[in-house]
Coordinates of C-alpha atoms in Angstrom, one line a residue:
X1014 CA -44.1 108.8 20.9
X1015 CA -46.9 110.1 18.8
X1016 CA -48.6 107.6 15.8
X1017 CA -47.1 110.4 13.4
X1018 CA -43.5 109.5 14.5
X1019 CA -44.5 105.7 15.0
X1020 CA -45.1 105.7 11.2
X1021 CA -41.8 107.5 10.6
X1022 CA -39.7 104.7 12.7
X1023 CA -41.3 101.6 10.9
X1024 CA -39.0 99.0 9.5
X1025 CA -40.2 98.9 5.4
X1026 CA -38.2 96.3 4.8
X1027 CA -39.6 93.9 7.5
X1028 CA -42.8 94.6 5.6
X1029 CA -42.3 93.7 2.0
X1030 CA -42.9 89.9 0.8
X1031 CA -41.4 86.8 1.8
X1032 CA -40.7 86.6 -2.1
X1033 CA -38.8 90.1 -2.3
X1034 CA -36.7 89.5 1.2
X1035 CA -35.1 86.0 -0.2
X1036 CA -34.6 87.7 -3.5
X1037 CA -32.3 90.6 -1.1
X1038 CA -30.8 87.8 1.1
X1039 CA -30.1 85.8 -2.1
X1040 CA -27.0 88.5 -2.9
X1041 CA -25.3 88.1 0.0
X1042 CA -21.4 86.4 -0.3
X1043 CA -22.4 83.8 1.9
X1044 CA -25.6 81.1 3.2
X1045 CA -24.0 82.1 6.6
X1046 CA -24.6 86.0 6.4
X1047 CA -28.2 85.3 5.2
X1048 CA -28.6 82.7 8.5
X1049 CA -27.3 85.4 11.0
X1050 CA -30.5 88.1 9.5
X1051 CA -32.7 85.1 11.7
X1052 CA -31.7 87.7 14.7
X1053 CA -33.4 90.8 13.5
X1054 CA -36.7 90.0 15.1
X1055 CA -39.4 87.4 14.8
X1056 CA -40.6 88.3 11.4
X1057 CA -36.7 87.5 10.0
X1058 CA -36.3 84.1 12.3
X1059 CA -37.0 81.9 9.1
X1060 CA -36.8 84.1 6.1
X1061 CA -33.3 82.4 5.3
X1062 CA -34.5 78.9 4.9
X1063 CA -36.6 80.1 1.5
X1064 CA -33.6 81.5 -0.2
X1065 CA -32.7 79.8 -3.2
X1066 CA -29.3 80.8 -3.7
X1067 CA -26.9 79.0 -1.6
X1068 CA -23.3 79.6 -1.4
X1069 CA -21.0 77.7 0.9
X1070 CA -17.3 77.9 1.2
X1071 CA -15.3 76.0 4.0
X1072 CA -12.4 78.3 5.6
X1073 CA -11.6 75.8 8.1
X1074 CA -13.0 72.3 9.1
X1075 CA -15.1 72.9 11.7
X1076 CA -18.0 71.4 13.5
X1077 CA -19.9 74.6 13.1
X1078 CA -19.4 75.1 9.5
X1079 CA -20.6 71.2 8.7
X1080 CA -23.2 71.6 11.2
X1081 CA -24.1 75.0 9.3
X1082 CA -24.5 73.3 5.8
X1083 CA -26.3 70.6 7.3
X1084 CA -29.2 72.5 8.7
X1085 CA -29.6 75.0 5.8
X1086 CA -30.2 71.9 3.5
X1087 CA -32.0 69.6 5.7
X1088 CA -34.0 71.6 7.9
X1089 CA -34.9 74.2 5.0
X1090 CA -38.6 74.4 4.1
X1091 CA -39.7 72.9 0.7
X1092 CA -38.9 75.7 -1.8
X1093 CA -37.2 74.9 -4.7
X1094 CA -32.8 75.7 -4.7
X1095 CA -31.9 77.5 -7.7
X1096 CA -28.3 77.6 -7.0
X1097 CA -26.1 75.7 -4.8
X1098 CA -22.3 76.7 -4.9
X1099 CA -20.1 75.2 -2.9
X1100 CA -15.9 75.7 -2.9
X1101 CA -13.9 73.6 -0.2
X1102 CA -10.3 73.6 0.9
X1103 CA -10.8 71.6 4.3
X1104 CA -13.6 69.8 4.4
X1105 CA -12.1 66.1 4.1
X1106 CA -15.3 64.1 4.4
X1107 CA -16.2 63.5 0.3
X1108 CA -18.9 61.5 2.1
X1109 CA -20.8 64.3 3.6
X1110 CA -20.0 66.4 0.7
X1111 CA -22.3 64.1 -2.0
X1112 CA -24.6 64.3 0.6
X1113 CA -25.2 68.4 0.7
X1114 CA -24.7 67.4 -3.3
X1115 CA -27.5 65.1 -3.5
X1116 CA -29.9 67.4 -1.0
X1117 CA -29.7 70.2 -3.5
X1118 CA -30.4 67.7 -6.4
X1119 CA -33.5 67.0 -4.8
X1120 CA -34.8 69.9 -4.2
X1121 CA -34.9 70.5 -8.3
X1122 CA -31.3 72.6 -8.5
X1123 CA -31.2 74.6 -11.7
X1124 CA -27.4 75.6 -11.1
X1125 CA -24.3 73.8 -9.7
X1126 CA -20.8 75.2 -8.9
X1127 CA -18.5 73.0 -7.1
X1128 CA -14.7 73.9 -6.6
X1129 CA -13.5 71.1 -4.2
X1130 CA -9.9 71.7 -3.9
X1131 CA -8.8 69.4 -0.9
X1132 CA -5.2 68.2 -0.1
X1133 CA -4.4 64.9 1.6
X1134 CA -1.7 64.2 4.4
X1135 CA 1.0 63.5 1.5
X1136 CA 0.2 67.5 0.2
X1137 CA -1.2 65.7 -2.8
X1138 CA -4.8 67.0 -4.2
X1139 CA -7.1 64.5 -3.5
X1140 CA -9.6 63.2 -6.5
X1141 CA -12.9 63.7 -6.4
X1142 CA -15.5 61.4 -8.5
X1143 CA -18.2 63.5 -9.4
X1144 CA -21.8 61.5 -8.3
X1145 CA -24.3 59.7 -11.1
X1146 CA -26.9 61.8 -9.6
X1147 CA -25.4 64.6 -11.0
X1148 CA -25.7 63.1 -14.5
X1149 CA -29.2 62.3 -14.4
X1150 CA -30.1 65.6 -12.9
X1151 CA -33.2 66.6 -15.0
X1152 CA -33.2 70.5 -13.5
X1153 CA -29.8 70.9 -13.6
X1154 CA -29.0 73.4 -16.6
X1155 CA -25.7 75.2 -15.6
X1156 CA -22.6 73.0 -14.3
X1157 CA -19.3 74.5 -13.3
X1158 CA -16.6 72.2 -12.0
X1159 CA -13.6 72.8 -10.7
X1160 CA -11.6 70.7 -9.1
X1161 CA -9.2 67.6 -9.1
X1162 CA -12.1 65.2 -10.5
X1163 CA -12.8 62.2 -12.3
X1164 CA -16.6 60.7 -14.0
X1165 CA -18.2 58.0 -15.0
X1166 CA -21.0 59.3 -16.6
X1167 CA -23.8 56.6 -17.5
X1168 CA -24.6 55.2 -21.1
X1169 CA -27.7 56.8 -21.4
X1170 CA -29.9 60.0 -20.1
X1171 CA -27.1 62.0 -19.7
X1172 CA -27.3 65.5 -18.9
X1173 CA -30.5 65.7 -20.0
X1174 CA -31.8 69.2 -19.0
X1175 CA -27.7 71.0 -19.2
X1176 CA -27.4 74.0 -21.5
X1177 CA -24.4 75.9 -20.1
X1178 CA -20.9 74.0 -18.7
X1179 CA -17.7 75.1 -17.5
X1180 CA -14.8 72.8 -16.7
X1181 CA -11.6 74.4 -15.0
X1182 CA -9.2 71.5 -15.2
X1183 CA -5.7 71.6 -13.2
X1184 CA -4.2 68.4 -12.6
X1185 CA -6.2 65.7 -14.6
X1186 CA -5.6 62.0 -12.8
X1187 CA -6.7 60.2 -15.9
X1188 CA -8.8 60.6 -18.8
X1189 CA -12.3 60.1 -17.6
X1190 CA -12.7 63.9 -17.7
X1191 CA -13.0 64.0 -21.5
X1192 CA -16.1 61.9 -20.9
X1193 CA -18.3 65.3 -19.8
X1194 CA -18.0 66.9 -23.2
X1195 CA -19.4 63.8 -25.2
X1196 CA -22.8 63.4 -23.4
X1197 CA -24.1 66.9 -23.6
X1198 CA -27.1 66.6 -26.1
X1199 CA -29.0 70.1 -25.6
X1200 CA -25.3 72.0 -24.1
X1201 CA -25.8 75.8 -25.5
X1202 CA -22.5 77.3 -23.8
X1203 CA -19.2 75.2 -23.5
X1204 CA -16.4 76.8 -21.4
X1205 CA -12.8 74.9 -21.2
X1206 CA -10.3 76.4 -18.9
X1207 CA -7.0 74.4 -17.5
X1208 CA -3.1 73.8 -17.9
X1209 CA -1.1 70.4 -18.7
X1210 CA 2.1 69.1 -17.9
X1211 CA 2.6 71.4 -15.2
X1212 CA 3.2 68.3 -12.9
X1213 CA 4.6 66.2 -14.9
X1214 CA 3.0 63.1 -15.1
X1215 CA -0.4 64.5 -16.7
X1216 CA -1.9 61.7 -19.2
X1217 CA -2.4 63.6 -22.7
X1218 CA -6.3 64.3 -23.2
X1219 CA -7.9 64.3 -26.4
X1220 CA -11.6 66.5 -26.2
X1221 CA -13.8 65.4 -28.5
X1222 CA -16.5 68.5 -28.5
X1223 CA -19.8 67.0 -29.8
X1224 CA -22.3 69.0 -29.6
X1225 CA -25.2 69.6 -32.0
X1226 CA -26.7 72.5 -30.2
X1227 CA -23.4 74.1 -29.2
X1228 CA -23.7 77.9 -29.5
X1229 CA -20.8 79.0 -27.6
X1230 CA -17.5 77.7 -27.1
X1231 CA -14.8 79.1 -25.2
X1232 CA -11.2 77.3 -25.0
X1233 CA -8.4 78.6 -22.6
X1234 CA -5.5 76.6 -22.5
X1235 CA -1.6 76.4 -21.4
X1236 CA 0.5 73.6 -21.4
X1237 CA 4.4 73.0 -20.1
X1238 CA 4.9 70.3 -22.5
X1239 CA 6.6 69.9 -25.6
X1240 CA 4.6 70.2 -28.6
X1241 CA 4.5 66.2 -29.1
X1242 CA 2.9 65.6 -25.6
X1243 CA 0.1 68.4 -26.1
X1244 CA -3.6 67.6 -25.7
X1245 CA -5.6 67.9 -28.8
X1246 CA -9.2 69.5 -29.2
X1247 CA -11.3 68.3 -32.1
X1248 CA -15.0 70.0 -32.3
X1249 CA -17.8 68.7 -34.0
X1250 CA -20.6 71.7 -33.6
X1251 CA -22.9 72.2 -36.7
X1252 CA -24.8 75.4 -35.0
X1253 CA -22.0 76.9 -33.1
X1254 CA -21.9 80.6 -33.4
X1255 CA -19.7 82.1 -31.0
X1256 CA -15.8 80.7 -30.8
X1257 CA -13.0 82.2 -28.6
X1258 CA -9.5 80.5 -28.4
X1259 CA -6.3 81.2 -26.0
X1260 CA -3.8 78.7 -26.1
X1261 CA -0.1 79.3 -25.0
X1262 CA 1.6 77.8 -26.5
X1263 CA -0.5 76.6 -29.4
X1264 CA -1.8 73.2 -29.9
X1265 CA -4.3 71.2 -32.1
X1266 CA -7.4 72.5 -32.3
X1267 CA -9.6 71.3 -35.2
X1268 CA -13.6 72.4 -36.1
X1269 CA -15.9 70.7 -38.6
X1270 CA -19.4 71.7 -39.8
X1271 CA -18.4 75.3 -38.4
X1272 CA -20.6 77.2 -41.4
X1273 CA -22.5 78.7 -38.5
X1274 CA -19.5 80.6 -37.2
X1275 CA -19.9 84.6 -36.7
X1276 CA -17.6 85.8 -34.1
X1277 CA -14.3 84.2 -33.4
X1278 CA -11.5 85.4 -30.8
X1279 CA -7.7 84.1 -31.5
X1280 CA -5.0 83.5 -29.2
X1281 CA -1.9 82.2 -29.6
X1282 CA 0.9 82.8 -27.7
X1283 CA 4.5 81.3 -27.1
X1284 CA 5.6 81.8 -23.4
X1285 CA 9.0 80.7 -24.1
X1286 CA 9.3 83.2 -26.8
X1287 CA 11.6 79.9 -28.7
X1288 CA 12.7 81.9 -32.2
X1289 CA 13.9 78.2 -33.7
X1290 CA 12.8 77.1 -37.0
X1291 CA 11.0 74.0 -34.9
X1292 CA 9.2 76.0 -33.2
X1293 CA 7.7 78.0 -36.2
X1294 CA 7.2 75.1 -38.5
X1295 CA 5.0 73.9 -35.2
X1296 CA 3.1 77.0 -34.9
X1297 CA 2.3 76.8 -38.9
X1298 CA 1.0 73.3 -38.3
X1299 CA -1.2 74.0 -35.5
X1300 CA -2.2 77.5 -37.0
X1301 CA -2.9 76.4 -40.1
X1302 CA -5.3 73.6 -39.2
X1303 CA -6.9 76.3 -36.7
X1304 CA -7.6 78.8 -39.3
X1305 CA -8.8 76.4 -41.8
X1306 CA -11.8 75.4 -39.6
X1307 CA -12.9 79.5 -38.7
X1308 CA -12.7 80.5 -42.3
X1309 CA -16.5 81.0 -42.5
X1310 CA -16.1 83.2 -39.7
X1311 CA -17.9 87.0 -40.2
X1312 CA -16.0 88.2 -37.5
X1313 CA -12.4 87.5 -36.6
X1314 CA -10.0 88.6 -34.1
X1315 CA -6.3 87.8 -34.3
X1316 CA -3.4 87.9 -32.1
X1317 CA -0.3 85.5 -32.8
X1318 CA 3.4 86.6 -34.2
X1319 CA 4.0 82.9 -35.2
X1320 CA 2.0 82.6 -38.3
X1321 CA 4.7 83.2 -41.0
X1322 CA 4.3 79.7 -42.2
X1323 CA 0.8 79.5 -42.3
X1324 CA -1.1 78.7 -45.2
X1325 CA -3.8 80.6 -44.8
X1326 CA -7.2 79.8 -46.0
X1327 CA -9.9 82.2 -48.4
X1328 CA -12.6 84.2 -45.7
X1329 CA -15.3 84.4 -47.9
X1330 CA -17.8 85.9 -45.7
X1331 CA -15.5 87.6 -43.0
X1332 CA -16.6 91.2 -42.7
X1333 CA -14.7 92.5 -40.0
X1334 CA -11.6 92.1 -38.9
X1335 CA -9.1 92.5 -36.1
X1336 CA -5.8 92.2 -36.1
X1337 CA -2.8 92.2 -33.5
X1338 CA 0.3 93.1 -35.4
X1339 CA 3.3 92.3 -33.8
X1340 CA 6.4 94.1 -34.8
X1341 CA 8.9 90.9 -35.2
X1342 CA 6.5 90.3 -38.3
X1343 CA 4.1 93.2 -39.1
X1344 CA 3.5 93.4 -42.5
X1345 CA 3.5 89.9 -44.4
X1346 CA 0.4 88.9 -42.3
X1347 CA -1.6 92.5 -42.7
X1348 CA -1.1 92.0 -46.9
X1349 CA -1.9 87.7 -46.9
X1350 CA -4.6 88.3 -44.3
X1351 CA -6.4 91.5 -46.5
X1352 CA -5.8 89.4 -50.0
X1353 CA -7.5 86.1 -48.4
X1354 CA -10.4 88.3 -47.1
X1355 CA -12.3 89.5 -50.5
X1356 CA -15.6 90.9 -48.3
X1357 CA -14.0 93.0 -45.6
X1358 CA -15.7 95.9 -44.8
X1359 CA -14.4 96.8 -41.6
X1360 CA -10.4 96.4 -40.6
X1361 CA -8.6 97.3 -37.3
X1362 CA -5.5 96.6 -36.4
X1363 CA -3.1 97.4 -33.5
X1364 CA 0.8 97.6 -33.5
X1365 CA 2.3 96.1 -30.6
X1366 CA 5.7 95.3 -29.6
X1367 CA 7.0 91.7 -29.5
X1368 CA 9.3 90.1 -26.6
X1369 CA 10.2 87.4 -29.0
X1370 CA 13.8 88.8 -29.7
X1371 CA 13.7 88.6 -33.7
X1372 CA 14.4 92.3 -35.3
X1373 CA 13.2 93.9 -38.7
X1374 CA 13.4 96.7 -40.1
X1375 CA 10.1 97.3 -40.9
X1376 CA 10.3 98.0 -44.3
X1377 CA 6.6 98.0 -46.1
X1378 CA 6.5 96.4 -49.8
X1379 CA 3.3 97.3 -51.6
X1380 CA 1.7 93.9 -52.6
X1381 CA 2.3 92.7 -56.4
X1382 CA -1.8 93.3 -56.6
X1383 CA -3.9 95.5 -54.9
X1384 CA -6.5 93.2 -52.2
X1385 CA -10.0 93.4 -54.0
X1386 CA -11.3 94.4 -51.0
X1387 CA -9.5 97.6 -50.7
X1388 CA -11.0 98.9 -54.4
X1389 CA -14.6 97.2 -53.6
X1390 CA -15.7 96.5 -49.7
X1391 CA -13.5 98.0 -46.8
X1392 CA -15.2 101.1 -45.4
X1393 CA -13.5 101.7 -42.2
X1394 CA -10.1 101.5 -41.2
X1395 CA -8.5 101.5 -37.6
X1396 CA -5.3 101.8 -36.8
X1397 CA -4.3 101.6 -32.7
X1398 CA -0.4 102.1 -31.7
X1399 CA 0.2 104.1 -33.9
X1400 CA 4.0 106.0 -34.1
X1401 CA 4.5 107.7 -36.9
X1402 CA 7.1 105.4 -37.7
X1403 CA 8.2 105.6 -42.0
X1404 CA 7.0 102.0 -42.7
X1405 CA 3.5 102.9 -40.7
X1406 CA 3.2 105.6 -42.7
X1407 CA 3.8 103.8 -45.8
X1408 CA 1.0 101.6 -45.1
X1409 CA -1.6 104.1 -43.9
X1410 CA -0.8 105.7 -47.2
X1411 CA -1.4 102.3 -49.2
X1412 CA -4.4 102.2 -48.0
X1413 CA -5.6 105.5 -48.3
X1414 CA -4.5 105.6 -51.9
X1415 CA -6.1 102.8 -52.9
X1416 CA -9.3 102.5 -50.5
X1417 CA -11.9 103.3 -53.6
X1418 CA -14.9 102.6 -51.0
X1419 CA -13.0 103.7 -48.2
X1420 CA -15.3 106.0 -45.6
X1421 CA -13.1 106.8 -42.7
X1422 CA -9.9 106.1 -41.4
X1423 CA -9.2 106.4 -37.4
X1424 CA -5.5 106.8 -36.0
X1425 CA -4.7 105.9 -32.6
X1426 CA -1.4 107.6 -32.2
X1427 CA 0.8 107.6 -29.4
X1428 CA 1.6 110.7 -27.7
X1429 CA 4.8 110.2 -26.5
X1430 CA 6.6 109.2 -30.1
X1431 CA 4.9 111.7 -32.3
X1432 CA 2.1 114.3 -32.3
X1433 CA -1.2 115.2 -33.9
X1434 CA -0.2 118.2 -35.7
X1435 CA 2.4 116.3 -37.3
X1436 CA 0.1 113.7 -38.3
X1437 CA -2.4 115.8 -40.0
X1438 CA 0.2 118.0 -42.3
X1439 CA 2.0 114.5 -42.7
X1440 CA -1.6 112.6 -43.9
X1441 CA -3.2 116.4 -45.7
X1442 CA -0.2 115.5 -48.5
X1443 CA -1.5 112.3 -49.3
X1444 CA -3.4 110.9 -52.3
X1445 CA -7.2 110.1 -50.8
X1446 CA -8.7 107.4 -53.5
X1447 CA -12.2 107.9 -52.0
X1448 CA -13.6 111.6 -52.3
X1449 CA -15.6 110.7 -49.5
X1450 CA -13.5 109.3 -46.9
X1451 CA -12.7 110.9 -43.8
X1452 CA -9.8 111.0 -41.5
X1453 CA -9.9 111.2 -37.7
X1454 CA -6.9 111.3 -35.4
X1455 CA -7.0 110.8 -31.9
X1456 CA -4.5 110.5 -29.2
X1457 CA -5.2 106.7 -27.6
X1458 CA -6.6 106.9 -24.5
X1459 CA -5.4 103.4 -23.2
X1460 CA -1.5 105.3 -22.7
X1461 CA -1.4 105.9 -19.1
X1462 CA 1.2 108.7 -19.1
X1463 CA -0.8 111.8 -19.5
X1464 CA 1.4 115.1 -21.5
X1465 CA 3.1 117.7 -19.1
X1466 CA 0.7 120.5 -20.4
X1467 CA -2.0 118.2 -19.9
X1468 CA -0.9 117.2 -16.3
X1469 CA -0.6 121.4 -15.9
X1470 CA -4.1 121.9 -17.6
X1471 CA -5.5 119.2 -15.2
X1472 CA -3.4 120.6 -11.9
X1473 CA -5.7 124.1 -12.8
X1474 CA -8.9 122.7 -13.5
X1475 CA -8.6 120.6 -10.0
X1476 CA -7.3 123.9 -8.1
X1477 CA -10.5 126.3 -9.8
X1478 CA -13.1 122.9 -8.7
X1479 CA -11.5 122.8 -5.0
X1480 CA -12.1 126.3 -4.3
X1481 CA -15.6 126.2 -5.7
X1482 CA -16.6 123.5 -3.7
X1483 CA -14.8 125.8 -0.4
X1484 CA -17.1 128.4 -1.6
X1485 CA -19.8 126.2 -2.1
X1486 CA -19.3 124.9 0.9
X1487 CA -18.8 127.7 3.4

């Protein structure tokens, strides 16, 4: 072989920097798949033990997966571990298991995810107590838990270094859990995720949220209880900025020194779709508590059908807003929700049909007195689902007719129940308040089912591309 072609066949990626080749190895699925590189050739044999992402997760309990774990944290080099993740189904030794814990704690671990999801001989999950050490951690800044577990955090020097936690919770054994969202003192990002009642004998948790430097919160939540038996959430963030909510169904949730907010996501849902009065005069408790502590939101988005109750509070400085309209109740929300917003500049709101079982007809009442808002802020208006329906007409004309400031209007029509030409001679007869709004239609592009002359259109243009490429081609 000539030196020309000996420069052609040499391995690049051999050559780069020890820094680069962990940095590659680092995205691999696995610890294990970055081990096995060690059989490339001499220059690979110990590249593996300076990567510092680690990700473990036990298929089966075996001597060589234990054995594997063992050697990558104890027979590594000194490098720092950025990440450690570890998820187990079979490994039963919690023993061992703080050990590879406490290894990556001492080698300054900036990020933990543990997911230990072991059964015992009864088929029951066993509980696992998560170590002081990883309390007193001062590196550690991102936690995720998952897993049966229990703490017993210290008095003191808690967490000291955490900005960003997120707690999956399944089958809580008692209440220590609550104790990891009250001794957080620099936490940034919060994420809550977990189901109660499903087994039956879950205690009732009470989160207490304190978190002065709290930026964003996220809560997702189902429980199979009644409403009596529900766990509560009360938060206690003065800077929090960022606030997203699914609960099904929902339960109490209360905020205080929320001035901060600016976007907030609601979800409230009712998986038994229960149309009894007990279950709405619930849903107005809960919702109206909920509502009360987002009202200095600038940004909200809302989906719940059980809001009829409500008392709903003024959203002084809420600019935007979107709303999921469901048809068991569209209207009476759309006209309390655009009277109680005085500042809205920007409104979209989607039409979506409602498994509840509760009927309507529809009909659209004009409110007693036109929303400030419409003659003095709103400048855009969306409106998604739409179906040409006589009481969604009604309303687009409402607001066209009285939307002084108005700028444009965008329907999201529905190909299948009505079409655009339609639309436009239907919305060129209306009264327009604003001389300078302007009115798009568009088909929306989330409906699946494409048109037959758009499926014949498409058949063409796929036949004339096939034959080019042939061409092309040959």
């Amino acid at each position: 072989m000539s030196e020309l072609e000996a420069k052609r066949v040499r391995d690049r990626i051999s050559a780069l920097p020890d820094a680069i080749l962990c940095h590659i190895l680092s995205f691999l699925d696995r610890t294990e798949d970055a081990v096995k590189t060690s059989v490339l050739s001499r220059r690979w044999k110990k590249i593996w033990g300076s990567v510092p992402t680690l990700v473990f997760s036990d298929e089966d309990n075996t001597d060589n997966f234990v054995r594997l774990v063992d050697n990558v944290l104890f027979f590594r080099d000194s490098i720092d571990i950025q990440k450690f993740e570890y998820r187990s189904l079979c490994v039963d030794d919690f023993d061992r298991i703080y050990g590879w814990i406490g290894a990556a704690i001492r080698r300054n671990v900036v990020e933990l995810d543990l997911s230990i999801q072991n059964y015992g001989d009864d088929d029951q999950l066993r509980v696992f107590e998560l170590p002081d050490i990883v309390f007193t951690c001062k590196t550690l800044m991102v936690l995720t838990l998952s897993s049966n577990f229990i703490t017993n955090p210290p008095a003191s020097g808690c967490f000291p270094s955490l900005k960003s936690l997120d707690v999956q919770i399944g089958h809580p054994v008692n209440k220590s859990v609550e104790n990891v969202l009250t001794c957080c003192p620099v936490l940034e990002s919060l994420r809550i995720g977990g189901d109660h009642g499903r087994h039956g004998d879950d205690p009732i948790l009470n989160f207490n949220v304190s978190a002065p430097k709290l930026k964003m919160l996220r809560i997702f939540w189902s429980s199979y209880d009644v409403y009596e038996k529900c766990c509560k959430f009360h938060i206690n963030a003065p800077k929090l900025e960022d606030f997203e909510l699914s609960q099904e169904p929902p339960i109490d949730c209360f905020l205080e020194n929320s001035e901060t907010l600016v976007r907030v996501r609601i979800t409230l849902r009712d998986p038994h779709h229960d149309n009894s009065a007990d279950a709405d005069h619930h849903f107005a408790i809960h919702g109206t508590a909920l509502l009360a502590g987002i009202s200095s939101a600038r940004s909200l988005c809302l989906s719940a059908h059980r809001l009829k109750e409500c008392i709903l509070p003024i959203f002084n400085k809420l600019s935007r807003l979107e709303l999921n309209l469901f048809n068991c109740y569209y209207w009476e929300l759309l006209k309390k929700l655009l009277n109680r917003s005085p500042n809205l500049e920007h409104f979209v709101f989607e039409l979506t049909k409602c498994e509840c079982g509760e009927s309507s007809d529809h009909q659209w009442s004009p409110p007693q007195s036109v929303p400030s808002c419409l003659f003095s802020q709103l400048k855009t208006i969306s409106i998604r689902g739409f179906e040409g329906k006589v009481d969604q007409m009604d309303v687009a004309k409402y607001l066209l007719e009285n939307g002084e400031v108005l700028k444009k209007m965008t329907i999201y029509y529905k190909d299948q129940l009505c079409k655009k030409e339609e639309l436009h001679k239907e919305f060129s007869m209306f009264q327009w308040s604003s001389e300078t709004c302007q009115v798009e239609i568009l088909r929306d592009t989330r409906d699946t089912r494409v048109p037959d002359e758009e499926k014949v259109a498409l058949l063409v243009l796929i036949i004339f591309a096939s034959k080019r490429i042939i061409r092309t081609q040959y």
